[in-house]
Tab-separated table of C-alpha atoms and ligand atoms in Angstrom:
chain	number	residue	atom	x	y	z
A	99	UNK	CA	0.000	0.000	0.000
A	100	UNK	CA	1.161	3.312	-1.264
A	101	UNK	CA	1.774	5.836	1.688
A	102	UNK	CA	-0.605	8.499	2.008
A	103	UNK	CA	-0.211	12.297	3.656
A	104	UNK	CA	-1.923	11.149	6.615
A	105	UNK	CA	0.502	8.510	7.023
A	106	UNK	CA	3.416	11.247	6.405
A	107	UNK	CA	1.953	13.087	9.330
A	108	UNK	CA	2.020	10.406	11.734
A	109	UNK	CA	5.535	10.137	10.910
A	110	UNK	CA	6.034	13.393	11.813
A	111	UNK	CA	5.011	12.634	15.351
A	112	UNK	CA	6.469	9.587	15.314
A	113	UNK	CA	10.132	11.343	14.873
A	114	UNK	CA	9.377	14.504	16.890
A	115	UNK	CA	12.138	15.101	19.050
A	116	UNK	CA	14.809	13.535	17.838
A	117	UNK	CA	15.275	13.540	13.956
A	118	UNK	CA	12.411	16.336	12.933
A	119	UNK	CA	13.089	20.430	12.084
A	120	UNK	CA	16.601	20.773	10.772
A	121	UNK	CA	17.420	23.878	9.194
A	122	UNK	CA	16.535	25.053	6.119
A	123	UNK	CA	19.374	27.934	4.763
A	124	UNK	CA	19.927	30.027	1.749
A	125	UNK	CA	22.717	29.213	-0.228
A	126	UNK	CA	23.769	33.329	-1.622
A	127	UNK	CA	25.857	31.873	-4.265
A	128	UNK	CA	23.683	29.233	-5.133
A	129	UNK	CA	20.535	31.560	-5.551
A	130	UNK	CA	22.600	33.816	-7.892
A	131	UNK	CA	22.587	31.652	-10.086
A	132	UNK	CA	19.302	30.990	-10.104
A	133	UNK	CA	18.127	34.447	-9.794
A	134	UNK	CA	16.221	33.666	-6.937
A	135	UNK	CA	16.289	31.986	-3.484
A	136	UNK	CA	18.134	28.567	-3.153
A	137	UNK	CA	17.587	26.545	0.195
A	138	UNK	CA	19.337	23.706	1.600
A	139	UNK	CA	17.873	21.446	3.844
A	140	UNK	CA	20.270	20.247	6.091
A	141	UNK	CA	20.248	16.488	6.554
A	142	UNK	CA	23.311	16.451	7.418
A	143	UNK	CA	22.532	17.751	10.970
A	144	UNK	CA	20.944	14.415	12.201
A	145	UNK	CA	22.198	12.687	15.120
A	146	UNK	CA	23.225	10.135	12.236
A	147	UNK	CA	24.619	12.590	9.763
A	148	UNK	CA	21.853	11.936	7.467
A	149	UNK	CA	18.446	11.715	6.371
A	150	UNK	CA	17.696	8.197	6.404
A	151	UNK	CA	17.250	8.305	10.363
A	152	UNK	CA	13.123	9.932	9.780
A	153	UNK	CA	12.294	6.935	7.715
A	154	UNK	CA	13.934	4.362	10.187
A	155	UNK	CA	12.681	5.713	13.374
A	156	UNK	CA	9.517	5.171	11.840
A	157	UNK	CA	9.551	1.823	10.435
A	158	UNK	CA	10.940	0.375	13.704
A	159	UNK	CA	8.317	2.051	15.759
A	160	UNK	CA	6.278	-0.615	13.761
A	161	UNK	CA	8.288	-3.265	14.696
A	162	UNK	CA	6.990	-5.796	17.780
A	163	UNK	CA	8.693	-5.260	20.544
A	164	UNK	CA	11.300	-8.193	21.094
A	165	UNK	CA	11.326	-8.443	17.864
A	166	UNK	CA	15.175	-8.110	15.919
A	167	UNK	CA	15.844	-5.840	12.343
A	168	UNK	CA	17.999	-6.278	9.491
A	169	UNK	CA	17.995	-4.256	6.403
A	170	UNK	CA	20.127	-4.023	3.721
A	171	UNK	CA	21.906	-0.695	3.446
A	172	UNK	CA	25.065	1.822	1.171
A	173	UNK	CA	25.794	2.602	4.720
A	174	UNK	CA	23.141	5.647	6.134
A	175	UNK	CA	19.899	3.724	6.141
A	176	UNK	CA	21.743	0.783	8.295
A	177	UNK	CA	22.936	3.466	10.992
A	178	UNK	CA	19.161	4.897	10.919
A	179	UNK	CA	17.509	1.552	11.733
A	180	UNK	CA	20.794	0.818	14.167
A	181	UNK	CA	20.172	4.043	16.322
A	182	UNK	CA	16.381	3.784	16.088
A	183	UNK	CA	16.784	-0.250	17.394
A	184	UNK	CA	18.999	1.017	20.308
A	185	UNK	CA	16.642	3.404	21.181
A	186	UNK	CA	13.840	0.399	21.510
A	187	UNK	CA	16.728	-2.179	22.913
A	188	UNK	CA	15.785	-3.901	19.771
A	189	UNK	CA	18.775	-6.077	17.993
A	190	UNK	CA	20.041	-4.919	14.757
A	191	UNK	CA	21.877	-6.478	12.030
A	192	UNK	CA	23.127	-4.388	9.132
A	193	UNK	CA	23.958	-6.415	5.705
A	194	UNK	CA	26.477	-4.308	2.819
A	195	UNK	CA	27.932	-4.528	0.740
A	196	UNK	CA	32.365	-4.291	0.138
A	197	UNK	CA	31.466	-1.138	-1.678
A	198	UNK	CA	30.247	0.964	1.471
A	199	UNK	CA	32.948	2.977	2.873
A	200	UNK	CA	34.586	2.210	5.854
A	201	UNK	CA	33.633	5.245	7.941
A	202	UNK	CA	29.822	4.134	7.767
A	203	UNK	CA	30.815	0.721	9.062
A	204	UNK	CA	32.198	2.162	11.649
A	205	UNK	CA	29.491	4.226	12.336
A	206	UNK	CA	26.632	1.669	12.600
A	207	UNK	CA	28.987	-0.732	14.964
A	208	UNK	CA	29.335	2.173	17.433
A	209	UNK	CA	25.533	2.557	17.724
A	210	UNK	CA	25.584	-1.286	18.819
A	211	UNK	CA	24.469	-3.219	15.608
A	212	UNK	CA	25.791	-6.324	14.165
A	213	UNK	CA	27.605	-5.769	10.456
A	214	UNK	CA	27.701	-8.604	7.806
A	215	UNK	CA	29.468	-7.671	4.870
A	216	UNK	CA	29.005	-9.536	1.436
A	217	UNK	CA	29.672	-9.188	-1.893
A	218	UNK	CA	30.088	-6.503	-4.568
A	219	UNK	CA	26.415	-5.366	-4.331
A	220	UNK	CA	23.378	-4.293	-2.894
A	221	UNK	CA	21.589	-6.965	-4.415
A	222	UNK	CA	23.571	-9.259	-2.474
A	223	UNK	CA	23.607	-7.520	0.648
A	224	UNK	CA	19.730	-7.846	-0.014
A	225	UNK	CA	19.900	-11.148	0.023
A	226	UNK	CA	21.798	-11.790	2.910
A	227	UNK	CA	19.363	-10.024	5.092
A	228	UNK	CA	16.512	-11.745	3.133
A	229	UNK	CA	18.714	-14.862	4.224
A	230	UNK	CA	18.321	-13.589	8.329
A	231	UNK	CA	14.881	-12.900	7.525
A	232	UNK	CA	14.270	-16.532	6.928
A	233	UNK	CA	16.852	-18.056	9.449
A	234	UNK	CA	16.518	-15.858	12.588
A	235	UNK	CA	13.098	-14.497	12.290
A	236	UNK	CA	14.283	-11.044	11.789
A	237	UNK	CA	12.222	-8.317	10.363
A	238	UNK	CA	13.611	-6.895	7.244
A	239	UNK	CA	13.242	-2.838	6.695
A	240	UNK	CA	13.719	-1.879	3.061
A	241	UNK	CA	15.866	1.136	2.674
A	242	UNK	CA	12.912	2.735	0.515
A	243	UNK	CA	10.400	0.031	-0.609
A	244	UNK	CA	8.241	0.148	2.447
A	245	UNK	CA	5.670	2.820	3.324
A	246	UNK	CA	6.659	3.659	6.707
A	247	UNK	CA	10.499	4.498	5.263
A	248	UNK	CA	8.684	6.688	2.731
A	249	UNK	CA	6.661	8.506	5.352
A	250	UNK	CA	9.335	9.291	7.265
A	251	UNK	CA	11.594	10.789	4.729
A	252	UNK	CA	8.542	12.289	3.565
A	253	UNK	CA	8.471	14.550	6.790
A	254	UNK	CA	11.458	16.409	5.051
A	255	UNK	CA	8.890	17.898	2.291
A	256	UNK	CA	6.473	18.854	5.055
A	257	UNK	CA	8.931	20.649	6.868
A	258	UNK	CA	10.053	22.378	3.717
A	259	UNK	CA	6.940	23.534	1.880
A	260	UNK	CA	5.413	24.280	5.650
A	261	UNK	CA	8.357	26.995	6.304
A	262	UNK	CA	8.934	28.055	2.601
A	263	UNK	CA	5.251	27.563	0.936
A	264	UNK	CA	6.632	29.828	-2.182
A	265	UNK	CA	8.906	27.133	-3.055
A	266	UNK	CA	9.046	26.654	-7.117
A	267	UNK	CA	11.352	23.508	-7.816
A	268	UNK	CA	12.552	20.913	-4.899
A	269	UNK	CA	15.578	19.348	-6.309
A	270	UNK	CA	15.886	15.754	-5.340
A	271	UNK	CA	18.833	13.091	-4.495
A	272	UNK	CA	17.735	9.942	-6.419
A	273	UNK	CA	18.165	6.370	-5.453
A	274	UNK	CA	15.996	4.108	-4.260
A	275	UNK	CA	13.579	6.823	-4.688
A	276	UNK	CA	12.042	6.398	-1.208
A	277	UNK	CA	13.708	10.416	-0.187
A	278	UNK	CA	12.076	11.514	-3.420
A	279	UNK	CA	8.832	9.525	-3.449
A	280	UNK	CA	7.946	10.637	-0.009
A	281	UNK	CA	9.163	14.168	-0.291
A	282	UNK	CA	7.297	14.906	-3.653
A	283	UNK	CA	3.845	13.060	-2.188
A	284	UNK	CA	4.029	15.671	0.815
A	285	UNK	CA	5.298	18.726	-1.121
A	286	UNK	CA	2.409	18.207	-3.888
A	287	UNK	CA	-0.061	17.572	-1.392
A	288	UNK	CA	0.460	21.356	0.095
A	289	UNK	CA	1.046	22.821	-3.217
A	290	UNK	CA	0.079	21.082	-6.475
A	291	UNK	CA	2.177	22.743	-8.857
A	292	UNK	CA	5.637	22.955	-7.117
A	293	UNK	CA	8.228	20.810	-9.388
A	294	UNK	CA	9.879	17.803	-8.307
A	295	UNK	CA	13.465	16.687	-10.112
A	296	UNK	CA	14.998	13.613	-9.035
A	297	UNK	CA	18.587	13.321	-9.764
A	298	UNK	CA	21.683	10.706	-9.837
A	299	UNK	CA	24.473	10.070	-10.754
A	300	UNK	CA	25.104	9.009	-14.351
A	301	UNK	CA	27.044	5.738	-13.405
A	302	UNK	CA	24.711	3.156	-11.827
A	303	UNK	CA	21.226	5.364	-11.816
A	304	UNK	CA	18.834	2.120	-11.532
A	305	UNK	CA	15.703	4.445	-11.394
A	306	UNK	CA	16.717	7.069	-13.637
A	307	UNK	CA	16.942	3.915	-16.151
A	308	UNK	CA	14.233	2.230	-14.755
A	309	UNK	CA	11.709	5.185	-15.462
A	310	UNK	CA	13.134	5.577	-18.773
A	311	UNK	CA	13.089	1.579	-19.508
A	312	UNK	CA	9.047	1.588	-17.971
A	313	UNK	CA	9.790	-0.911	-15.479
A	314	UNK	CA	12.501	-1.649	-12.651
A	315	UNK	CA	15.888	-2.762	-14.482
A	316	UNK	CA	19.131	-3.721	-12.746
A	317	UNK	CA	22.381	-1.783	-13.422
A	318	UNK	CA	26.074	-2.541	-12.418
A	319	UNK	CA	26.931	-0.638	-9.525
A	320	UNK	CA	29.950	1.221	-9.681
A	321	UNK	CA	31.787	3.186	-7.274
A	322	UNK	CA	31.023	6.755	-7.321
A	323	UNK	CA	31.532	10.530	-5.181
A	324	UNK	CA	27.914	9.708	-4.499
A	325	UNK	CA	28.175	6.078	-3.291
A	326	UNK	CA	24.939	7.029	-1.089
A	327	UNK	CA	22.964	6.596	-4.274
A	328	UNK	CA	23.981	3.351	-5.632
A	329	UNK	CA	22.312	-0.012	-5.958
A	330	UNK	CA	19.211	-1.020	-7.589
A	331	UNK	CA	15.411	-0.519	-7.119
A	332	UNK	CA	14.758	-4.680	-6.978
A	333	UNK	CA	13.246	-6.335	-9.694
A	334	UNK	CA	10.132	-6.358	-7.096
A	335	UNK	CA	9.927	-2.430	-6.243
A	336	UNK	CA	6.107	-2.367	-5.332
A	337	UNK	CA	6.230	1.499	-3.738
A	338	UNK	CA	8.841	3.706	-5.158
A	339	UNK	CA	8.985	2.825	-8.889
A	340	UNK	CA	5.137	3.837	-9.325
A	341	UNK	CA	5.440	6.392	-7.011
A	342	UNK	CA	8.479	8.185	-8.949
A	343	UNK	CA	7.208	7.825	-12.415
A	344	UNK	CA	3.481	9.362	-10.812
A	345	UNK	CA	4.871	12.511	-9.001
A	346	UNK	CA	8.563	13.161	-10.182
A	347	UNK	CA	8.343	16.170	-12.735
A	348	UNK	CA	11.508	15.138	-14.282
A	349	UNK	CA	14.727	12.935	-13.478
A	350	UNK	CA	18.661	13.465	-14.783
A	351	UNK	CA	21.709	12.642	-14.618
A	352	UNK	CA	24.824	14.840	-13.264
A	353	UNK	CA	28.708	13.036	-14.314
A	354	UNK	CA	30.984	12.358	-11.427
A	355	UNK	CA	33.453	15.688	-12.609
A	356	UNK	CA	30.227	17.583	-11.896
A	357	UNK	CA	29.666	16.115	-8.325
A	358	UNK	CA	33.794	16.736	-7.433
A	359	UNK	CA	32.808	20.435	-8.591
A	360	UNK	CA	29.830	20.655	-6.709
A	361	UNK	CA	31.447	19.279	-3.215
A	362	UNK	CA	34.093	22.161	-3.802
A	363	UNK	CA	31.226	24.769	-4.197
A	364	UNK	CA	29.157	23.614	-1.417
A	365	UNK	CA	32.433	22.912	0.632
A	366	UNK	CA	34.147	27.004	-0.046
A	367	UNK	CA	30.477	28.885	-0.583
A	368	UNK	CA	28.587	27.621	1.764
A	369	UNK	CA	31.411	25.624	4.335
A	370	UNK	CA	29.495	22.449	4.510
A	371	UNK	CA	30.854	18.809	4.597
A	372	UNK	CA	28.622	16.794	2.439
A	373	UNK	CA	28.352	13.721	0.862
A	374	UNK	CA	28.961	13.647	-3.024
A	375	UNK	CA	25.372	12.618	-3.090
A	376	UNK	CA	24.267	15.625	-1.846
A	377	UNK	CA	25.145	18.022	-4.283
A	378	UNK	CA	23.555	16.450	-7.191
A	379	UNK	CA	21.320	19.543	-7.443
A	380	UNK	CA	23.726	22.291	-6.733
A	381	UNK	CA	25.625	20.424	-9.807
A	382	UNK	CA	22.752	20.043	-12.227
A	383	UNK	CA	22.162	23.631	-12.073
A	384	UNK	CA	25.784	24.712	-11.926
A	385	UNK	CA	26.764	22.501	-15.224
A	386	UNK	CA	23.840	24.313	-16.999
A	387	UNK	CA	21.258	21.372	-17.263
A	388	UNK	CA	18.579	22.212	-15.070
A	389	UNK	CA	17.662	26.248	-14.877
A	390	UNK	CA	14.839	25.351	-11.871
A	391	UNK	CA	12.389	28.336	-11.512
A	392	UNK	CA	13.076	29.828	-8.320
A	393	UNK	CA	12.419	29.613	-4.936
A	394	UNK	CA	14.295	26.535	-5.426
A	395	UNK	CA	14.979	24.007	-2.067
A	396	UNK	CA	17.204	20.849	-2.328
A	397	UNK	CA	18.581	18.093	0.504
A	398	UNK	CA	21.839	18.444	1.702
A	399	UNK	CA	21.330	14.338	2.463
A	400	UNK	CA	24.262	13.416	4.427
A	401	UNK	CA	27.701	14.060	6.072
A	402	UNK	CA	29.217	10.013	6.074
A	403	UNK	CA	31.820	10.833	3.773
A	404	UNK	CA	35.497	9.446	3.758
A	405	UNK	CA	37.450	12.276	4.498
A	406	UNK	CA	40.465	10.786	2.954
A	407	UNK	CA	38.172	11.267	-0.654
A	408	UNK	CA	37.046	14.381	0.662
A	409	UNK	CA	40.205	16.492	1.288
A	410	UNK	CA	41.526	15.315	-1.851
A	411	UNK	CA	38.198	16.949	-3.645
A	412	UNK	CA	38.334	20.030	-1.727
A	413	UNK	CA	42.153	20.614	-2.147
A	414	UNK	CA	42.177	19.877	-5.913
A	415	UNK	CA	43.578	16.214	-6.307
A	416	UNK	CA	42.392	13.365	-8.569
A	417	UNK	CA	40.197	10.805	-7.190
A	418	UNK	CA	40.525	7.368	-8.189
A	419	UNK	CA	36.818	5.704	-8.659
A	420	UNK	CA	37.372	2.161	-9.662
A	421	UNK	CA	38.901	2.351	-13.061
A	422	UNK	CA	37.679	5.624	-13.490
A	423	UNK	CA	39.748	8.254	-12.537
A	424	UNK	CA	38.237	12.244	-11.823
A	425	UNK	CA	40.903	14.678	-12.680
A	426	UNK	CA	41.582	16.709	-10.246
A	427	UNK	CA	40.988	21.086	-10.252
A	428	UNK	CA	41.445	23.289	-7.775
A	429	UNK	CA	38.503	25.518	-6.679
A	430	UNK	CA	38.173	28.983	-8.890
A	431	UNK	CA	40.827	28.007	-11.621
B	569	LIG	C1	19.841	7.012	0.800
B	569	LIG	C2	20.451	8.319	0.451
B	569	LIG	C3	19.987	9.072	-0.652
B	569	LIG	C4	18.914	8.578	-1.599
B	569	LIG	O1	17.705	8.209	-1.002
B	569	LIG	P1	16.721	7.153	-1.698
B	569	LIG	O2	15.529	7.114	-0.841
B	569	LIG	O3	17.447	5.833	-1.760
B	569	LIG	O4	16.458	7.660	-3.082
B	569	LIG	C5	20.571	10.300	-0.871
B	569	LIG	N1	21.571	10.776	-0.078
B	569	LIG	C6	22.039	10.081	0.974
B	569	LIG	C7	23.139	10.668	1.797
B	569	LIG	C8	21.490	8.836	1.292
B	569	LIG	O5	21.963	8.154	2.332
């Protein structure tokens, strides 16, 4: 069952208190180029460093008490059901993939949840936790195919279009689709007409292709600046893939040179530490593909970067993504 707004405002309550009313800032250089305002709406303040805590805290509050969780996670969603299944004294176990970095490992053991790591993908992180499912009688949270994830993250585009009602265009990190789903249900449900743009990444974008293919396809996952946004939609997406191809106004692609330029922007402009996934909106509009009509608001996701990768983005040097290499620039030359 599709999640409704009702259901968006129960999440509301549900996460009141601990992972609800972040800020929501104008970026000045942003907005010039835009000719207007430009928010950001910053995710990156949770007590997790990222978004994905709204939709967890929710879906566990579901959960049966004595009851254990397992999900399958790039890294943020697994420390949002960890920290919510602490806060219950519920047991936790986390399944990734060798692709998530090793700062969000980290991160999810320190919040007292148990870490299997398997294979090269998603998928088979997936499977792993479908494996627990089946074996120890866990219940499994999808990172975004399950309405109570959904409502939660939907909370952000309540809390956006309740401050800023004049908002024009909400740009839109795109993976799973559960941040945009949810966020576009709530924003369109206080004002019809504001524009919804999911983007990616162009290397691994399973729902960008998915929309464009009219139903859910796999794609290789690849590393990338925005590993946050990699791994498929399953081959059995009931929630997101309808929901995205319903309410999404549009969906691109931004290429990994224009992510390293948009960390440096957000980094010297507006002195945040984000994840390359973050800026996929700041670097749509600053490589000239999207000119959103302004007010324009977009998600400043997460913080769980590897600072290793991000000093060498912010001081200029290449960045080695697999067998792709990003040249390096410095910022302003
Ligand atoms: C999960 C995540 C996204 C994408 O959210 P989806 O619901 O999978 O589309 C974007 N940014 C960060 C930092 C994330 O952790």
């Amino acid at each position: 069952m599709q999640p409704t707004l009702a259901d968006i405002h129960a999440a509301a309550n549900a996460i009141a208190g601990v992972a609800d009313a972040t800020p929501l800032v104008p970026s000045p250089f942003m907005g010039a180029r835009c000719n207007g305002d430009f928010l950001l709406k910053l995710e990156n303040m949770q007590p997790i460093g990222a978004f994905k805590l709204r939709g967890a805290l929710n879906a566990v509050a579901g959960v049966p008490d004595a009851a254990g969780v397992t999900c399958c996670s790039t890294g943020n969603h697994g420390r949002g059901v960890a920290y919510a299944a602490r806060q219950r004294g519920l047991r936790a176990v986390i399944c990734m993939s060798e692709l998530v970095p090793q700062v969000k490992v980290d991160g999810i053991r320190a919040l007292g949840a148990e870490v299997r790591i398997t294979g090269r993908s998603q998928d088979e992180a997936l499977a792993e936790s479908r494996r627990l499912v089946e074996a120890e009688g866990l219940v499994e949270i999808s990172p975004f195919d399950d309405p109570r994830v959904i409502a939660g993250q939907g909370t952000i585009g309540l809390e956006i279009m309740s401050r800023r009602p004049d908002i024009e265009t909400l740009l839109v990190p795109l993976s799973g689709g559960g941040l945009a789903a949810g966020v576009a249900l709530a924003a369109k449900a206080i004002k019809p007409d504001v524009r919804v743009v999911g983007i990616s990444m162009d290397r691994g974008a399973a729902m960008y292709q998915s929309l464009r293919a009219g139903h859910p396809v796999d794609v290789e996952e690849v590393p990338s600046l925005a590993d946050s946004l990699g791994g498929g939609i399953g081959a059995d997406n009931r929630l997101t893939y309808p929901m995205c191809r319903d309410l999404l106004d549009g969906t691109m692609l931004v290429t990994e040179e224009e992510i390293y330029h948009a960390m440096q922007v957000l980094y010297y402009e507006d002195r945040l530490v984000a994840e390359g996934a973050c800026v996929v909106g700041l670097a749509a509009v600053l490589s000239g593909k999207l000119a959103p009509k302004p007010p324009v608001a977009t998600i400043v996701t997460g913080r769980n970067l590897d600072m290793e990768v991000f000093t060498r983005v912010v001081t200029g040097q290449d960045v080695t993504l697999g067998d792709k290499i990003v040249k390096g620039q410095a910022y302003g030359t």
